[in-house]
mmCIF file of C-alpha atoms and ligand atoms in Angstrom:
data_model
loop_
_atom_site.group_PDB
_atom_site.id
_atom_site.type_symbol
_atom_site.label_atom_id
_atom_site.label_comp_id
_atom_site.label_asym_id
_atom_site.label_seq_id
_atom_site.Cartn_x
_atom_site.Cartn_y
_atom_site.Cartn_z
ATOM 1 C CA MET A 957 54.116 -37.019 7.463
ATOM 2 C CA ALA A 958 55.587 -40.506 7.359
ATOM 3 C CA GLY A 959 54.361 -42.487 10.335
ATOM 4 C CA GLY A 960 52.643 -39.334 11.491
ATOM 5 C CA GLN A 961 49.411 -39.344 13.329
ATOM 6 C CA MET A 962 47.228 -36.281 13.655
ATOM 7 C CA THR A 963 46.698 -35.299 17.242
ATOM 8 C CA ALA A 964 43.103 -35.427 18.459
ATOM 9 C CA PHE A 965 42.243 -32.546 20.734
ATOM 10 C CA LYS A 966 39.902 -32.661 23.652
ATOM 11 C CA GLU A 967 37.594 -29.665 23.466
ATOM 12 C CA ARG A 968 38.629 -27.217 26.117
ATOM 13 C CA VAL A 969 37.871 -23.562 26.790
ATOM 14 C CA PHE A 970 40.470 -21.161 28.198
ATOM 15 C CA SER A 971 40.278 -17.452 28.866
ATOM 16 C CA GLY A 972 41.989 -14.849 31.016
ATOM 17 C CA VAL A 973 41.240 -11.487 32.582
ATOM 18 C CA GLN A 974 43.862 -9.074 33.886
ATOM 19 C CA PRO A 975 43.695 -7.986 37.524
ATOM 20 C CA THR A 976 44.099 -4.328 36.685
ATOM 21 C CA GLY A 977 41.146 -2.860 38.582
ATOM 22 C CA ASN A 978 37.684 -1.578 37.690
ATOM 23 C CA LEU A 979 36.095 -4.641 36.135
ATOM 24 C CA HIS A 980 33.314 -3.177 34.037
ATOM 25 C CA LEU A 981 30.270 -3.965 31.952
ATOM 26 C CA GLY A 982 32.464 -4.535 28.864
ATOM 27 C CA ASN A 983 34.433 -7.225 30.678
ATOM 28 C CA TYR A 984 31.174 -8.762 31.819
ATOM 29 C CA LEU A 985 29.298 -8.765 28.503
ATOM 30 C CA GLY A 986 32.317 -9.341 26.252
ATOM 31 C CA ALA A 987 33.901 -12.041 28.385
ATOM 32 C CA ILE A 988 32.756 -13.176 31.851
ATOM 33 C CA ARG A 989 29.075 -13.718 31.027
ATOM 34 C CA ARG A 990 30.122 -15.898 28.123
ATOM 35 C CA PHE A 991 32.528 -17.833 30.353
ATOM 36 C CA VAL A 992 29.505 -18.737 32.468
ATOM 37 C CA GLN A 993 27.458 -19.872 29.462
ATOM 38 C CA LEU A 994 30.250 -22.050 28.070
ATOM 39 C CA GLN A 995 30.648 -24.128 31.203
ATOM 40 C CA GLU A 996 27.498 -26.029 30.337
ATOM 41 C CA GLU A 997 29.051 -27.216 27.069
ATOM 42 C CA ARG A 998 32.755 -27.854 27.675
ATOM 43 C CA ASP A 999 35.533 -28.137 30.245
ATOM 44 C CA CYS A 1000 36.663 -24.615 31.048
ATOM 45 C CA ILE A 1001 39.770 -23.032 32.540
ATOM 46 C CA TYR A 1002 39.512 -19.404 33.634
ATOM 47 C CA CYS A 1003 42.620 -17.557 34.689
ATOM 48 C CA VAL A 1004 43.408 -14.275 36.404
ATOM 49 C CA VAL A 1005 46.443 -13.221 34.391
ATOM 50 C CA ASP A 1006 48.564 -11.455 36.994
ATOM 51 C CA LEU A 1007 51.775 -11.803 34.960
ATOM 52 C CA HIS A 1008 50.135 -9.846 32.160
ATOM 53 C CA ALA A 1009 49.107 -7.143 34.617
ATOM 54 C CA ILE A 1010 52.733 -6.275 35.377
ATOM 55 C CA THR A 1011 53.728 -5.717 31.730
ATOM 56 C CA ALA A 1012 52.429 -2.149 31.656
ATOM 57 C CA GLN A 1013 53.735 -1.268 35.100
ATOM 58 C CA LEU A 1014 55.746 -3.601 37.295
ATOM 59 C CA VAL A 1015 54.731 -2.183 40.639
ATOM 60 C CA GLN A 1016 50.979 -2.549 41.146
ATOM 61 C CA PRO A 1017 50.245 -1.646 44.749
ATOM 62 C CA ASP A 1018 46.918 -3.504 44.776
ATOM 63 C CA LEU A 1019 47.845 -6.518 42.678
ATOM 64 C CA ARG A 1020 46.837 -9.107 45.283
ATOM 65 C CA SER A 1021 43.492 -7.499 46.055
ATOM 66 C CA GLN A 1022 42.792 -6.986 42.345
ATOM 67 C CA THR A 1023 43.550 -10.649 41.679
ATOM 68 C CA ARG A 1024 41.099 -11.623 44.410
ATOM 69 C CA GLU A 1025 38.522 -9.195 43.046
ATOM 70 C CA VAL A 1026 38.595 -10.693 39.536
ATOM 71 C CA THR A 1027 38.342 -14.153 41.095
ATOM 72 C CA ALA A 1028 35.349 -12.944 43.098
ATOM 73 C CA ALA A 1029 33.774 -11.615 39.899
ATOM 74 C CA PHE A 1030 34.193 -15.015 38.216
ATOM 75 C CA LEU A 1031 32.541 -16.775 41.137
ATOM 76 C CA ALA A 1032 29.826 -14.142 41.636
ATOM 77 C CA ALA A 1033 28.904 -14.289 37.950
ATOM 78 C CA GLY A 1034 28.318 -18.022 38.298
ATOM 79 C CA ILE A 1035 31.519 -19.799 37.302
ATOM 80 C CA ASP A 1036 31.676 -23.136 39.069
ATOM 81 C CA ALA A 1037 35.238 -23.503 40.358
ATOM 82 C CA ARG A 1038 34.648 -27.090 41.424
ATOM 83 C CA ARG A 1039 33.509 -28.422 38.065
ATOM 84 C CA HIS A 1040 35.899 -26.186 36.140
ATOM 85 C CA ILE A 1041 39.236 -24.524 36.940
ATOM 86 C CA VAL A 1042 39.753 -21.014 38.309
ATOM 87 C CA PHE A 1043 43.279 -19.897 39.238
ATOM 88 C CA ASN A 1044 45.868 -17.148 38.886
ATOM 89 C CA GLN A 1045 48.533 -17.401 36.232
ATOM 90 C CA SER A 1046 51.661 -16.899 38.363
ATOM 91 C CA GLN A 1047 50.861 -19.978 40.471
ATOM 92 C CA VAL A 1048 51.462 -22.208 37.451
ATOM 93 C CA PRO A 1049 55.075 -21.682 36.322
ATOM 94 C CA ALA A 1050 54.507 -23.542 33.038
ATOM 95 C CA HIS A 1051 52.889 -20.412 31.557
ATOM 96 C CA ALA A 1052 56.121 -18.447 31.830
ATOM 97 C CA GLU A 1053 58.148 -21.465 30.733
ATOM 98 C CA LEU A 1054 56.178 -22.083 27.550
ATOM 99 C CA SER A 1055 56.114 -18.358 26.923
ATOM 100 C CA TRP A 1056 59.906 -18.401 26.601
ATOM 101 C CA ILE A 1057 59.699 -21.147 23.984
ATOM 102 C CA PHE A 1058 57.115 -19.060 22.117
ATOM 103 C CA ASP A 1059 59.371 -15.990 22.323
ATOM 104 C CA CYS A 1060 61.701 -18.117 20.217
ATOM 105 C CA VAL A 1061 58.915 -19.175 17.822
ATOM 106 C CA ALA A 1062 57.267 -15.794 17.176
ATOM 107 C CA ARG A 1063 59.026 -13.303 14.894
ATOM 108 C CA ILE A 1064 59.710 -9.689 15.804
ATOM 109 C CA GLY A 1065 57.833 -8.679 12.667
ATOM 110 C CA TRP A 1066 54.696 -10.420 13.914
ATOM 111 C CA LEU A 1067 54.795 -8.667 17.265
ATOM 112 C CA ASN A 1068 55.546 -5.314 15.637
ATOM 113 C CA ARG A 1069 52.108 -5.471 14.046
ATOM 114 C CA MET A 1070 50.191 -5.825 17.312
ATOM 115 C CA THR A 1071 47.876 -2.844 17.659
ATOM 116 C CA GLN A 1072 47.414 -3.259 21.424
ATOM 117 C CA PHE A 1073 51.181 -2.862 21.891
ATOM 118 C CA LYS A 1074 51.225 0.227 19.708
ATOM 119 C CA GLU A 1075 48.350 1.753 21.676
ATOM 120 C CA MET A 1076 49.798 0.884 25.072
ATOM 121 C CA ALA A 1077 53.370 1.891 24.275
ATOM 122 C CA GLY A 1078 52.280 5.154 22.647
ATOM 123 C CA LYS A 1079 54.958 7.411 21.264
ATOM 124 C CA ASP A 1080 57.668 6.271 23.654
ATOM 125 C CA ARG A 1081 58.105 2.750 22.300
ATOM 126 C CA GLU A 1082 61.774 2.582 23.201
ATOM 127 C CA ASN A 1083 60.792 2.896 26.822
ATOM 128 C CA ALA A 1084 58.086 0.182 26.873
ATOM 129 C CA SER A 1085 58.986 -2.989 28.774
ATOM 130 C CA VAL A 1086 60.130 -6.051 26.849
ATOM 131 C CA GLY A 1087 57.296 -7.824 28.670
ATOM 132 C CA LEU A 1088 54.716 -5.523 27.083
ATOM 133 C CA PHE A 1089 56.156 -6.331 23.667
ATOM 134 C CA ALA A 1090 56.217 -10.081 24.331
ATOM 135 C CA TYR A 1091 52.748 -10.012 25.974
ATOM 136 C CA PRO A 1092 51.063 -11.910 23.101
ATOM 137 C CA CYS A 1093 53.563 -14.779 23.433
ATOM 138 C CA LEU A 1094 52.614 -15.188 27.082
ATOM 139 C CA MET A 1095 48.969 -15.099 26.062
ATOM 140 C CA ALA A 1096 49.582 -17.825 23.471
ATOM 141 C CA ALA A 1097 51.312 -19.850 26.173
ATOM 142 C CA ASP A 1098 48.334 -19.408 28.541
ATOM 143 C CA ILE A 1099 46.067 -20.931 25.934
ATOM 144 C CA LEU A 1100 48.325 -23.572 24.419
ATOM 145 C CA VAL A 1101 49.789 -24.911 27.650
ATOM 146 C CA TYR A 1102 46.279 -26.417 28.052
ATOM 147 C CA ARG A 1103 46.006 -27.065 24.323
ATOM 148 C CA ALA A 1104 42.716 -25.183 24.552
ATOM 149 C CA THR A 1105 40.498 -25.359 21.478
ATOM 150 C CA HIS A 1106 38.189 -22.395 22.181
ATOM 151 C CA VAL A 1107 38.836 -18.955 23.660
ATOM 152 C CA PRO A 1108 35.975 -16.558 24.494
ATOM 153 C CA VAL A 1109 37.148 -12.933 24.451
ATOM 154 C CA GLY A 1110 36.006 -9.451 23.478
ATOM 155 C CA GLU A 1111 36.644 -8.087 20.012
ATOM 156 C CA ASP A 1112 39.834 -6.275 21.117
ATOM 157 C CA GLN A 1113 41.674 -9.604 21.545
ATOM 158 C CA LYS A 1114 41.073 -10.867 18.013
ATOM 159 C CA GLN A 1115 44.551 -10.016 16.753
ATOM 160 C CA HIS A 1116 46.214 -11.736 19.721
ATOM 161 C CA LEU A 1117 44.288 -14.903 18.963
ATOM 162 C CA GLU A 1118 45.380 -14.799 15.334
ATOM 163 C CA LEU A 1119 48.957 -14.583 16.590
ATOM 164 C CA THR A 1120 48.306 -17.560 18.880
ATOM 165 C CA ARG A 1121 47.292 -19.588 15.824
ATOM 166 C CA ASP A 1122 50.385 -18.397 13.937
ATOM 167 C CA ILE A 1123 52.599 -19.516 16.813
ATOM 168 C CA ALA A 1124 50.884 -22.919 17.019
ATOM 169 C CA GLN A 1125 51.175 -23.385 13.274
ATOM 170 C CA LYS A 1126 54.841 -22.469 13.115
ATOM 171 C CA PHE A 1127 55.671 -24.685 16.095
ATOM 172 C CA ASN A 1128 53.766 -27.567 14.477
ATOM 173 C CA ASN A 1129 55.548 -27.031 11.138
ATOM 174 C CA ASP A 1130 58.988 -26.578 12.633
ATOM 175 C CA PHE A 1131 58.705 -29.750 14.697
ATOM 176 C CA ALA A 1132 56.851 -32.308 12.637
ATOM 177 C CA GLY A 1133 57.106 -36.047 13.208
ATOM 178 C CA PRO A 1134 56.895 -38.616 16.000
ATOM 179 C CA ILE A 1135 58.972 -37.134 18.778
ATOM 180 C CA THR A 1136 57.471 -37.238 22.238
ATOM 181 C CA GLU A 1137 57.673 -40.087 24.701
ATOM 182 C CA ARG A 1138 53.866 -40.047 24.838
ATOM 183 C CA GLY A 1139 53.782 -40.551 21.080
ATOM 184 C CA PHE A 1140 52.539 -37.215 19.817
ATOM 185 C CA THR A 1141 53.305 -36.511 16.242
ATOM 186 C CA GLU A 1142 51.936 -34.057 13.723
ATOM 187 C CA GLY A 1143 50.252 -30.936 14.944
ATOM 188 C CA TYR A 1144 51.043 -30.889 18.633
ATOM 189 C CA PHE A 1145 49.147 -27.660 19.260
ATOM 190 C CA PRO A 1146 45.563 -27.005 18.173
ATOM 191 C CA LEU A 1147 44.705 -23.985 16.041
ATOM 192 C CA THR A 1148 42.563 -22.393 18.687
ATOM 193 C CA GLU A 1149 39.243 -20.866 17.708
ATOM 194 C CA PRO A 1150 38.281 -17.476 19.056
ATOM 195 C CA LEU A 1151 34.731 -17.156 20.339
ATOM 196 C CA ILE A 1152 33.977 -13.502 19.723
ATOM 197 C CA GLY A 1153 30.571 -12.165 18.990
ATOM 198 C CA GLY A 1154 27.101 -11.249 20.052
ATOM 199 C CA PRO A 1155 25.713 -7.750 20.405
ATOM 200 C CA ALA A 1156 28.223 -6.742 23.097
ATOM 201 C CA ALA A 1157 31.594 -8.018 21.832
ATOM 202 C CA ARG A 1158 32.776 -4.417 21.963
ATOM 203 C CA VAL A 1159 31.057 -2.278 24.586
ATOM 204 C CA MET A 1160 31.824 1.413 24.143
ATOM 205 C CA SER A 1161 32.321 4.250 26.638
ATOM 206 C CA LEU A 1162 29.119 5.809 27.962
ATOM 207 C CA ARG A 1163 30.677 9.229 27.343
ATOM 208 C CA ASP A 1164 31.879 8.627 23.794
ATOM 209 C CA GLY A 1165 30.400 5.954 21.551
ATOM 210 C CA THR A 1166 33.562 5.788 19.454
ATOM 211 C CA LYS A 1167 35.855 4.794 22.352
ATOM 212 C CA LYS A 1168 36.020 1.356 23.959
ATOM 213 C CA MET A 1169 34.739 1.079 27.535
ATOM 214 C CA SER A 1170 37.969 0.648 29.442
ATOM 215 C CA LYS A 1171 39.389 0.095 32.916
ATOM 216 C CA SER A 1172 41.846 2.910 32.383
ATOM 217 C CA ASP A 1173 39.483 5.676 31.234
ATOM 218 C CA PRO A 1174 39.988 8.556 33.711
ATOM 219 C CA SER A 1175 36.233 9.241 33.740
ATOM 220 C CA ASP A 1176 34.400 6.813 36.011
ATOM 221 C CA ASN A 1177 31.174 7.882 34.268
ATOM 222 C CA SER A 1178 32.467 6.302 31.066
ATOM 223 C CA ARG A 1179 31.923 2.800 32.465
ATOM 224 C CA ILE A 1180 29.649 0.790 34.726
ATOM 225 C CA ASN A 1181 31.822 -1.050 37.213
ATOM 226 C CA LEU A 1182 30.692 -4.461 38.392
ATOM 227 C CA THR A 1183 30.851 -3.162 41.956
ATOM 228 C CA ASP A 1184 28.679 -0.079 41.282
ATOM 229 C CA ASP A 1185 25.515 0.037 43.374
ATOM 230 C CA ALA A 1186 22.035 0.606 41.939
ATOM 231 C CA ASP A 1187 22.254 4.396 42.329
ATOM 232 C CA ALA A 1188 25.578 4.621 40.544
ATOM 233 C CA ILE A 1189 24.350 2.375 37.709
ATOM 234 C CA ALA A 1190 21.194 4.494 37.321
ATOM 235 C CA GLN A 1191 23.098 7.761 37.373
ATOM 236 C CA LYS A 1192 25.683 6.660 34.815
ATOM 237 C CA ILE A 1193 23.049 5.366 32.403
ATOM 238 C CA ARG A 1194 20.940 8.520 32.746
ATOM 239 C CA LYS A 1195 24.018 10.664 32.082
ATOM 240 C CA ALA A 1196 25.180 8.513 29.153
ATOM 241 C CA LYS A 1197 25.698 10.485 25.963
ATOM 242 C CA THR A 1198 22.948 10.145 23.349
ATOM 243 C CA ASP A 1199 21.771 11.998 20.261
ATOM 244 C CA PRO A 1200 18.466 13.906 20.007
ATOM 245 C CA GLU A 1201 16.604 11.411 17.788
ATOM 246 C CA ALA A 1202 14.244 8.659 18.935
ATOM 247 C CA LEU A 1203 15.468 5.067 18.555
ATOM 248 C CA PRO A 1204 15.154 3.573 15.064
ATOM 249 C CA SER A 1205 12.963 0.534 14.575
ATOM 250 C CA GLU A 1206 15.516 -1.281 12.383
ATOM 251 C CA GLU A 1207 19.156 -2.138 13.120
ATOM 252 C CA ALA A 1208 20.312 -0.314 9.970
ATOM 253 C CA GLY A 1209 19.151 2.919 11.596
ATOM 254 C CA LEU A 1210 21.913 2.574 14.230
ATOM 255 C CA ALA A 1211 24.685 2.777 11.647
ATOM 256 C CA ALA A 1212 25.857 6.365 12.107
ATOM 257 C CA ARG A 1213 24.704 6.629 15.726
ATOM 258 C CA PRO A 1214 27.470 5.125 17.887
ATOM 259 C CA GLU A 1215 25.936 6.047 21.260
ATOM 260 C CA ALA A 1216 22.493 4.683 20.357
ATOM 261 C CA ASP A 1217 24.109 1.574 18.912
ATOM 262 C CA ASN A 1218 26.096 1.058 22.121
ATOM 263 C CA LEU A 1219 23.110 1.392 24.481
ATOM 264 C CA VAL A 1220 21.010 -0.950 22.346
ATOM 265 C CA GLY A 1221 23.927 -3.416 22.281
ATOM 266 C CA ILE A 1222 24.240 -3.251 26.069
ATOM 267 C CA TYR A 1223 20.519 -3.855 26.485
ATOM 268 C CA ALA A 1224 20.678 -6.771 24.047
ATOM 269 C CA GLY A 1225 23.680 -8.294 25.851
ATOM 270 C CA LEU A 1226 22.057 -8.028 29.272
ATOM 271 C CA ALA A 1227 18.675 -9.301 28.045
ATOM 272 C CA ASP A 1228 20.160 -12.094 25.909
ATOM 273 C CA GLN A 1229 18.483 -10.683 22.814
ATOM 274 C CA THR A 1230 19.648 -9.463 19.436
ATOM 275 C CA LYS A 1231 19.725 -5.733 18.680
ATOM 276 C CA ALA A 1232 16.879 -6.304 16.210
ATOM 277 C CA GLU A 1233 14.764 -7.826 18.982
ATOM 278 C CA VAL A 1234 15.466 -4.863 21.262
ATOM 279 C CA LEU A 1235 14.498 -2.422 18.508
ATOM 280 C CA ALA A 1236 11.326 -4.364 17.800
ATOM 281 C CA GLY A 1237 10.309 -3.434 21.348
ATOM 282 C CA TYR A 1238 11.799 0.072 21.593
ATOM 283 C CA GLY A 1239 11.802 1.400 18.012
ATOM 284 C CA ASN A 1240 10.577 5.038 18.006
ATOM 285 C CA ALA A 1241 10.975 5.267 21.802
ATOM 286 C CA GLN A 1242 12.672 8.365 23.229
ATOM 287 C CA PHE A 1243 15.951 7.824 25.054
ATOM 288 C CA SER A 1244 14.360 8.820 28.354
ATOM 289 C CA THR A 1245 12.008 5.828 28.117
ATOM 290 C CA PHE A 1246 14.668 3.456 26.839
ATOM 291 C CA LYS A 1247 17.196 4.526 29.480
ATOM 292 C CA SER A 1248 14.686 3.851 32.281
ATOM 293 C CA ALA A 1249 14.179 0.333 30.969
ATOM 294 C CA LEU A 1250 17.939 -0.127 30.649
ATOM 295 C CA VAL A 1251 18.495 1.045 34.237
ATOM 296 C CA ASP A 1252 15.990 -1.512 35.519
ATOM 297 C CA LEU A 1253 17.547 -4.288 33.477
ATOM 298 C CA ALA A 1254 21.135 -3.392 34.404
ATOM 299 C CA VAL A 1255 20.337 -3.134 38.107
ATOM 300 C CA ALA A 1256 18.481 -6.459 38.015
ATOM 301 C CA LYS A 1257 21.362 -8.247 36.257
ATOM 302 C CA LEU A 1258 24.424 -6.569 37.788
ATOM 303 C CA GLY A 1259 23.176 -5.757 41.290
ATOM 304 C CA PRO A 1260 23.326 -9.335 42.597
ATOM 305 C CA ILE A 1261 26.769 -9.886 41.047
ATOM 306 C CA GLY A 1262 28.178 -6.761 42.677
ATOM 307 C CA GLN A 1263 26.715 -7.736 46.042
ATOM 308 C CA GLU A 1264 28.110 -11.255 45.829
ATOM 309 C CA MET A 1265 31.535 -9.885 44.844
ATOM 310 C CA THR A 1266 31.525 -7.645 47.903
ATOM 311 C CA ARG A 1267 30.622 -10.603 50.089
ATOM 312 C CA LEU A 1268 33.338 -12.796 48.577
ATOM 313 C CA VAL A 1269 36.193 -10.276 48.766
ATOM 314 C CA ALA A 1270 35.483 -9.904 52.469
ATOM 315 C CA ASP A 1271 36.847 -13.457 52.863
ATOM 316 C CA PRO A 1272 40.246 -13.476 51.126
ATOM 317 C CA GLY A 1273 41.111 -16.807 52.773
ATOM 318 C CA HIS A 1274 38.305 -18.511 50.872
ATOM 319 C CA ILE A 1275 39.342 -16.930 47.567
ATOM 320 C CA ASP A 1276 42.957 -17.933 48.068
ATOM 321 C CA ALA A 1277 41.853 -21.507 48.754
ATOM 322 C CA VAL A 1278 39.855 -21.558 45.500
ATOM 323 C CA LEU A 1279 42.902 -20.246 43.613
ATOM 324 C CA ALA A 1280 45.276 -22.752 45.202
ATOM 325 C CA ASP A 1281 42.988 -25.662 44.369
ATOM 326 C CA GLY A 1282 42.579 -24.411 40.798
ATOM 327 C CA ALA A 1283 46.334 -23.931 40.396
ATOM 328 C CA GLU A 1284 47.015 -27.471 41.468
ATOM 329 C CA ARG A 1285 44.618 -28.920 38.908
ATOM 330 C CA ALA A 1286 45.788 -26.529 36.179
ATOM 331 C CA ALA A 1287 49.444 -27.348 36.863
ATOM 332 C CA ALA A 1288 48.799 -31.067 36.397
ATOM 333 C CA ILE A 1289 47.614 -30.430 32.831
ATOM 334 C CA ALA A 1290 50.232 -27.794 32.072
ATOM 335 C CA GLU A 1291 53.138 -29.909 33.304
ATOM 336 C CA GLU A 1292 52.156 -32.710 30.973
ATOM 337 C CA THR A 1293 52.291 -30.299 28.040
ATOM 338 C CA MET A 1294 55.689 -29.019 29.157
ATOM 339 C CA ARG A 1295 57.056 -32.556 29.240
ATOM 340 C CA ASP A 1296 55.947 -33.065 25.647
ATOM 341 C CA VAL A 1297 57.272 -29.683 24.567
ATOM 342 C CA LYS A 1298 60.662 -30.385 26.112
ATOM 343 C CA ASP A 1299 60.791 -33.730 24.300
ATOM 344 C CA ILE A 1300 59.811 -32.077 21.041
ATOM 345 C CA VAL A 1301 62.299 -29.204 21.320
ATOM 346 C CA GLY A 1302 65.100 -31.445 22.563
ATOM 347 C CA LEU A 1303 65.523 -30.213 26.111
ATOM 348 C CA ILE A 1304 66.720 -32.841 28.568
ATOM 349 C CA ARG A 1305 64.209 -32.981 31.383
ATOM 350 C CA ARG A 1306 64.103 -34.454 34.818
HETATM 351 P P1 AMP B 1951 41.109 -7.218 30.220
HETATM 352 O O1 AMP B 1951 40.468 -6.473 31.305
HETATM 353 O O2 AMP B 1951 41.792 -6.356 29.230
HETATM 354 O O3 AMP B 1951 41.930 -8.371 30.702
HETATM 355 O O4 AMP B 1951 39.904 -7.877 29.415
HETATM 356 C C1 AMP B 1951 39.218 -9.021 29.860
HETATM 357 C C2 AMP B 1951 38.215 -9.463 28.830
HETATM 358 O O5 AMP B 1951 37.202 -8.467 28.655
HETATM 359 C C3 AMP B 1951 38.811 -9.705 27.447
HETATM 360 O O6 AMP B 1951 38.188 -10.832 26.870
HETATM 361 C C4 AMP B 1951 38.450 -8.462 26.689
HETATM 362 O O7 AMP B 1951 38.356 -8.684 25.300
HETATM 363 C C5 AMP B 1951 37.093 -8.140 27.276
HETATM 364 N N1 AMP B 1951 36.784 -6.713 27.166
HETATM 365 C C6 AMP B 1951 37.499 -5.687 27.689
HETATM 366 N N2 AMP B 1951 36.938 -4.499 27.397
HETATM 367 C C7 AMP B 1951 35.828 -4.791 26.647
HETATM 368 C C8 AMP B 1951 34.806 -3.991 26.051
HETATM 369 N N3 AMP B 1951 34.808 -2.655 26.145
HETATM 370 N N4 AMP B 1951 33.823 -4.622 25.373
HETATM 371 C C9 AMP B 1951 33.795 -5.982 25.267
HETATM 372 N N5 AMP B 1951 34.726 -6.787 25.808
HETATM 373 C C10 AMP B 1951 35.727 -6.210 26.500
HETATM 374 N N1 LIG B 1952 45.076 -10.204 26.801
HETATM 375 C C1 LIG B 1952 43.800 -10.456 27.416
HETATM 376 C C2 LIG B 1952 43.127 -9.109 27.702
HETATM 377 O O1 LIG B 1952 43.754 -8.114 27.870
HETATM 378 C C3 LIG B 1952 43.941 -11.233 28.699
HETATM 379 C C4 LIG B 1952 44.499 -12.594 28.445
HETATM 380 C C5 LIG B 1952 45.731 -13.045 28.803
HETATM 381 C C6 LIG B 1952 43.843 -13.666 27.792
HETATM 382 N N2 LIG B 1952 45.882 -14.336 28.431
HETATM 383 C C7 LIG B 1952 44.748 -14.747 27.809
HETATM 384 C C8 LIG B 1952 42.593 -13.813 27.205
HETATM 385 C C9 LIG B 1952 44.430 -15.970 27.221
HETATM 386 C C10 LIG B 1952 42.262 -15.037 26.617
HETATM 387 C C11 LIG B 1952 43.179 -16.101 26.626
HETATM 388 O O2 LIG B 1952 41.945 -9.073 27.787
#
């Protein structure tokens, strides 16, 4: 691009969790635990995405308390809200503002391919909210309003992150050249990298190893909630579905055994090991033995988090103060991006 200058991006991590109740082991291993690890390496912004929570159902009677509960989970798991940023999405209006711009960048055909929309809308697509359809554009805005370079998420969000890259790329192509007052030129938005992986990127239901562990599963025994006490954790693991064979000693032996694979993956995630390392210790063990070890590990790792969450939610004033402080610092970054975007698109701004 003539006169163009490639934008250099500061490395920044962003991720979001919906305040839709029942935070579970999948959310912890697939997302929150990794949020904690990343804060040693980069600047991180972690968001409770309340505007996403209302796409499936506008009226959420417990929205405020759920927002505080996810915030409490972030803090209890070890996210440092002073060094990094923790806030709720609706307190920073730039998310919704940039989302509108992205609604005009993304194509209907792109959104039509989103599997999460198809699953959520079910057969009655005509009756799904426009917000549910446009959900991935808001998600792209969450990430790109901070020009975040890395996004840790579970496997189920992979397609949304590909769409985020498509939106960034199309925006960058459509508006190339030196345009903003601050001198940005080619490639205003980064092509954000997903950070998906590890043994627990997709934690499955304890009742059915072919179904994702989910907040909305009607069976509470299908998931371990972060607020479950030691007895509940033990009972759910003991009741978890298994097959009659002993554990294999090699990872390949898990291939056609979804429940065994899931429990080994959970153990590996909690112990910070690979599945192969877990099987090196428990190959040929019966499930009764392995489940006892898993109960001890899960209670040791999750018990303190659940207790700290309970302590934190008892003081909503403190949580709200953390969120307000985070929102102020997030808004400062986001508003700068919106100024550039308005310059680039040609919107007269104040
Ligand atoms: P959500 O509750 O849908 O906002 O999800 C919050 C985060 O948890 C996202 O990064 C998801 O990808 C992740 N997540 C949700 N369910 C699972 C699961 N069963 N296994 C692994 N990660 C998950
Ligand atoms: N869609 C994500 C989920 O359901 C939540 C989310 C919203 C998110 N905005 C985000 C995740 C931005 C990562 C980055 O899990």
